């Protein structure tokens, strides 16, 4: 890497940081979708715990990336101005609420839905904080876009829904209404991606680097799953419904994770710098 006016890809965040956005976002999305689906009992408990585990894996990956891991506690010190601090706090709150909600669902307590709703709110705060972390990186044009937070949130929700439908044959709590909502989330993510793509169109390097992952997100991660969702919604065979929904979920999940990885490690060109007026000794600049 040579420092100069030509932008270069940032190297401070690597696959470990991408794992936080991919695994953590999918886990938080799973918490939200499982609560929104109205799941009850043991399946709801397992979904909450699985989502929490993915969030933990993502945060662990970030912790492993820190040069001085023992100083990780400092991330909690500045919630007033740091979205990274807010993400960490939201992750802790999510962990506590998800554990409580999972325990209540396991005992089929009447308080379980309320606890689950609080956990879903914390999960939404977590993924929104992730989006704002990227948006706050003003030196990276592909991250600082005003459309980045919405894209991160929409992608996380779709990934969570993908996980939910991938396991639908096991938990048997999916409904045709839920399939329709999954389709709406896919459309919302596509709209968020198109809006985001327009905002980075002038950055040719970032646009070119993200083009393959964006195409996969639009085709394999949206169009194909939408077709599968429509066929599943009109199918009269329960086996076909669950199979098609699971395939759609897997494609949506993988495409979202691949796009987030590309956004962090391949499309993150910095702005570069330039000296518009060279100083000359003896003259006023």
Coordinates of C-alpha atoms in Angstrom, one line a residue:
X1 CA 0.0 0.0 0.0
X2 CA 1.3 3.4 -1.0
X3 CA -0.1 6.5 0.7
X4 CA -1.1 9.2 -1.8
X5 CA -4.1 10.7 -3.6
X6 CA -5.3 7.4 -5.0
X7 CA -7.8 5.7 -2.6
X8 CA -6.9 2.3 -1.2
X9 CA -8.9 -0.3 0.6
X10 CA -8.8 0.1 4.4
X11 CA -7.0 -2.8 6.2
X12 CA -8.0 -2.1 9.8
X13 CA -11.2 -4.2 9.6
X14 CA -10.9 -7.7 8.1
X15 CA -13.0 -10.9 8.0
X16 CA -13.3 -10.8 11.8
X17 CA -15.1 -7.5 11.6
X18 CA -17.2 -8.7 8.7
X19 CA -18.2 -11.7 10.9
X20 CA -19.6 -9.3 13.5
X21 CA -21.9 -7.7 10.9
X22 CA -22.8 -11.0 9.2
X23 CA -23.3 -13.3 12.3
X24 CA -24.3 -10.6 14.7
X25 CA -26.8 -9.1 12.2
X26 CA -28.3 -12.5 11.3
X27 CA -28.6 -13.4 15.0
X28 CA -30.3 -10.2 15.9
X29 CA -32.6 -10.6 12.9
X30 CA -33.5 -14.1 14.0
X31 CA -34.5 -12.8 17.5
X32 CA -36.7 -10.1 15.9
X33 CA -38.3 -12.5 13.3
X34 CA -39.0 -15.3 15.8
X35 CA -40.7 -12.8 18.2
X36 CA -42.7 -11.2 15.3
X37 CA -43.8 -14.7 14.2
X38 CA -45.5 -15.3 17.5
X39 CA -43.5 -18.4 18.2
X40 CA -44.1 -20.0 21.6
X41 CA -42.7 -22.7 23.8
X42 CA -39.4 -24.6 23.2
X43 CA -39.0 -23.5 19.5
X44 CA -39.2 -19.9 20.5
X45 CA -36.6 -20.5 23.3
X46 CA -34.2 -22.2 20.9
X47 CA -34.6 -19.5 18.3
X48 CA -33.8 -16.8 20.9
X49 CA -30.8 -18.7 22.2
X50 CA -29.6 -19.4 18.6
X51 CA -29.9 -15.7 17.7
X52 CA -28.1 -14.7 20.9
X53 CA -25.3 -17.2 20.2
X54 CA -24.7 -15.7 16.7
X55 CA -24.6 -12.2 18.2
X56 CA -22.0 -13.5 20.7
X57 CA -20.0 -15.1 17.9
X58 CA -19.9 -11.8 16.0
X59 CA -18.8 -9.8 19.1
X60 CA -16.2 -12.5 19.9
X61 CA -14.8 -12.1 16.4
X62 CA -14.4 -8.3 16.9
X63 CA -12.8 -8.9 20.3
X64 CA -10.2 -11.2 18.6
X65 CA -9.4 -8.4 16.2
X66 CA -8.5 -5.9 18.9
X67 CA -4.8 -5.3 19.3
X68 CA -5.2 -5.2 23.1
X69 CA -8.2 -7.5 23.9
X70 CA -8.0 -6.7 27.7
X71 CA -8.9 -3.1 27.0
X72 CA -12.2 -4.2 25.3
X73 CA -14.0 -2.9 28.4
X74 CA -13.3 0.6 27.3
X75 CA -15.9 0.2 24.5
X76 CA -18.6 0.9 27.1
X77 CA -17.2 4.2 28.2
X78 CA -18.6 6.5 25.6
X79 CA -22.2 5.8 24.8
X80 CA -23.1 9.5 24.4
X81 CA -21.2 9.8 21.2
X82 CA -20.0 6.4 20.1
X83 CA -22.2 4.0 18.1
X84 CA -19.7 1.3 18.9
X85 CA -20.4 1.8 22.6
X86 CA -24.1 1.8 21.9
X87 CA -23.8 -1.5 19.9
X88 CA -21.9 -3.1 22.8
X89 CA -24.5 -2.0 25.3
X90 CA -27.4 -3.1 23.1
X91 CA -25.7 -6.5 22.8
X92 CA -25.5 -6.8 26.6
X93 CA -29.1 -5.8 27.0
X94 CA -30.1 -8.2 24.2
X95 CA -28.3 -11.0 25.9
X96 CA -30.0 -10.5 29.3
X97 CA -33.5 -10.0 27.7
X98 CA -33.1 -13.0 25.3
X99 CA -32.1 -15.3 28.2
X100 CA -35.1 -14.2 30.3
X101 CA -37.5 -14.6 27.3
X102 CA -36.1 -18.0 26.5
X103 CA -36.5 -19.2 30.0
X104 CA -40.1 -17.8 30.1
X105 CA -41.0 -19.5 26.8
X106 CA -39.5 -22.8 28.1
X107 CA -41.9 -22.7 31.0
X108 CA -44.7 -21.3 28.8
X109 CA -45.1 -18.3 31.1
X110 CA -47.7 -15.7 30.2
X111 CA -44.9 -13.0 30.5
X112 CA -42.9 -14.6 27.7
X113 CA -44.3 -12.5 24.8
X114 CA -43.6 -9.2 26.6
X115 CA -40.0 -10.3 27.4
X116 CA -39.6 -11.4 23.8
X117 CA -40.8 -8.0 22.5
X118 CA -38.2 -6.3 24.7
X119 CA -35.5 -8.6 23.4
X120 CA -36.6 -7.8 19.8
X121 CA -36.4 -4.1 20.5
X122 CA -32.8 -4.5 21.8
X123 CA -32.0 -6.6 18.8
X124 CA -33.2 -3.8 16.5
X125 CA -31.1 -1.3 18.4
X126 CA -28.1 -3.6 17.9
X127 CA -28.4 -3.8 14.2
X128 CA -29.2 -0.1 13.8
X129 CA -26.1 0.6 15.8
X130 CA -24.1 -1.5 13.4
X131 CA -25.4 0.5 10.5
X132 CA -24.6 3.8 12.2
X133 CA -21.1 2.5 13.0
X134 CA -20.4 2.3 9.3
X135 CA -22.2 5.5 8.5
X136 CA -19.9 7.3 11.0
X137 CA -16.8 6.3 9.1
X138 CA -16.7 9.5 7.1
X139 CA -13.4 8.6 5.3
X140 CA -15.0 5.5 3.6
X141 CA -17.4 6.6 0.9
X142 CA -19.0 3.2 0.7
X143 CA -19.8 3.3 4.4
X144 CA -20.7 6.9 5.0
X145 CA -23.7 6.8 2.7
X146 CA -26.9 8.0 4.3
X147 CA -28.5 4.8 2.9
X148 CA -26.1 2.5 4.8
X149 CA -28.0 2.1 8.1
X150 CA -31.3 1.1 6.3
X151 CA -29.4 -1.4 4.2
X152 CA -27.7 -3.0 7.2
X153 CA -31.0 -3.2 9.1
X154 CA -33.0 -4.6 6.1
X155 CA -30.2 -7.2 5.3
X156 CA -30.1 -8.3 9.0
X157 CA -33.9 -8.8 9.1
X158 CA -33.8 -10.8 5.9
X159 CA -31.0 -12.9 7.2
X160 CA -32.9 -13.6 10.4
X161 CA -36.0 -14.5 8.4
X162 CA -33.9 -16.8 6.2
X163 CA -32.6 -18.6 9.3
X164 CA -36.2 -18.9 10.7
X165 CA -37.5 -20.4 7.5
X166 CA -34.4 -22.6 7.1
X167 CA -35.4 -24.3 10.4
X168 CA -39.1 -24.2 9.7
X169 CA -39.4 -27.9 9.1
X170 CA -38.1 -28.4 12.6
X171 CA -40.0 -25.8 14.6
X172 CA -43.2 -26.2 12.6
X173 CA -44.4 -22.7 13.5
X174 CA -44.2 -21.1 10.1
X175 CA -47.4 -19.8 8.5
X176 CA -48.4 -18.6 5.1
X177 CA -48.7 -15.1 6.5
X178 CA -45.1 -15.4 7.7
X179 CA -44.0 -16.5 4.2
X180 CA -45.7 -13.4 2.8
X181 CA -43.9 -11.2 5.3
X182 CA -40.6 -12.9 4.3
X183 CA -41.3 -11.9 0.8
X184 CA -42.0 -8.3 1.8
X185 CA -38.7 -8.2 3.7
X186 CA -36.9 -9.4 0.6
X187 CA -38.5 -6.6 -1.4
X188 CA -37.5 -4.1 1.3
X189 CA -33.9 -5.2 1.2
X190 CA -33.8 -4.9 -2.6
X191 CA -35.2 -1.3 -2.4
X192 CA -32.6 -0.5 0.3
X193 CA -29.8 -1.9 -1.9
X194 CA -31.0 0.1 -5.0
X195 CA -31.1 3.3 -2.9
X196 CA -27.7 2.6 -1.5
X197 CA -26.2 1.8 -4.9
X198 CA -27.3 5.2 -6.2
X199 CA -25.6 7.0 -3.4
X200 CA -22.2 5.4 -4.2
X201 CA -22.4 5.5 -8.0
X202 CA -19.8 8.2 -8.2
X203 CA -17.3 6.1 -6.4
X204 CA -16.3 3.9 -9.3
X205 CA -13.8 1.8 -7.3
X206 CA -16.3 0.9 -4.5
X207 CA -19.1 0.4 -7.0
X208 CA -17.0 -2.0 -9.1
X209 CA -15.8 -3.9 -6.0
X210 CA -19.3 -4.3 -4.7
X211 CA -20.9 -5.1 -8.1
X212 CA -20.6 -8.9 -7.9
X213 CA -21.9 -9.1 -4.4
X214 CA -24.7 -6.7 -5.2
X215 CA -25.7 -8.7 -8.2
X216 CA -25.8 -11.9 -6.1
X217 CA -27.8 -10.0 -3.5
X218 CA -30.4 -8.9 -6.2
X219 CA -30.6 -12.2 -8.1
X220 CA -29.7 -15.2 -6.0
X221 CA -30.6 -13.4 -2.7
X222 CA -33.8 -11.7 -3.8
X223 CA -35.3 -12.6 -7.2
X224 CA -34.9 -16.4 -6.8
X225 CA -36.1 -16.5 -3.2
X226 CA -39.1 -14.3 -4.2
X227 CA -40.0 -16.8 -6.8
X228 CA -39.7 -19.7 -4.3
X229 CA -41.7 -17.7 -1.8
X230 CA -44.5 -17.1 -4.3
X231 CA -44.6 -20.8 -5.3
X232 CA -44.6 -21.8 -1.6
X233 CA -47.4 -19.4 -0.8
X234 CA -49.7 -21.0 -3.4
X235 CA -48.6 -24.6 -2.9
X236 CA -51.1 -27.0 -1.4
X237 CA -48.4 -29.4 -0.2
X238 CA -47.0 -28.7 3.2
X239 CA -43.8 -30.5 2.3
X240 CA -43.3 -28.3 -0.7
X241 CA -44.1 -25.2 1.3
X242 CA -41.4 -26.0 3.9
X243 CA -38.8 -27.1 1.4
X244 CA -39.2 -24.1 -0.8
X245 CA -39.2 -21.7 2.1
X246 CA -36.1 -23.3 3.5
X247 CA -34.3 -23.0 0.2
X248 CA -35.4 -19.3 -0.1
X249 CA -34.2 -18.7 3.4
X250 CA -30.8 -20.3 2.7
X251 CA -30.2 -18.2 -0.4
X252 CA -31.3 -15.0 1.2
X253 CA -29.0 -15.6 4.2
X254 CA -25.9 -16.5 2.2
X255 CA -26.4 -13.6 -0.2
X256 CA -26.7 -11.1 2.7
X257 CA -23.6 -12.5 4.5
X258 CA -21.6 -12.4 1.3
X259 CA -22.6 -8.8 0.6
X260 CA -21.7 -7.6 4.1
X261 CA -18.3 -9.3 3.8
X262 CA -17.7 -7.6 0.5
X263 CA -18.8 -4.3 2.0
X264 CA -16.3 -4.5 4.8
X265 CA -13.2 -6.1 3.2
X266 CA -13.4 -5.3 -0.6
X267 CA -15.5 -2.2 -1.1
X268 CA -14.1 -0.1 1.7
X269 CA -11.9 2.3 -0.3
X270 CA -11.1 5.4 1.6
X271 CA -11.4 8.8 0.1
X272 CA -7.8 9.4 -0.5
X273 CA -6.4 12.9 -0.2
X274 CA -5.2 15.6 -2.5
X275 CA -3.3 18.9 -2.2
X276 CA -5.3 21.3 -4.4
X277 CA -2.8 24.1 -4.1
X278 CA 1.0 23.5 -3.6
X279 CA 2.7 25.9 -1.2
X280 CA 5.5 28.0 -2.7
X281 CA 8.0 29.7 -0.5
X282 CA 7.9 33.5 -0.7
X283 CA 4.3 33.6 -1.9
X284 CA 0.9 33.8 -0.2
X285 CA -1.1 30.6 -0.7

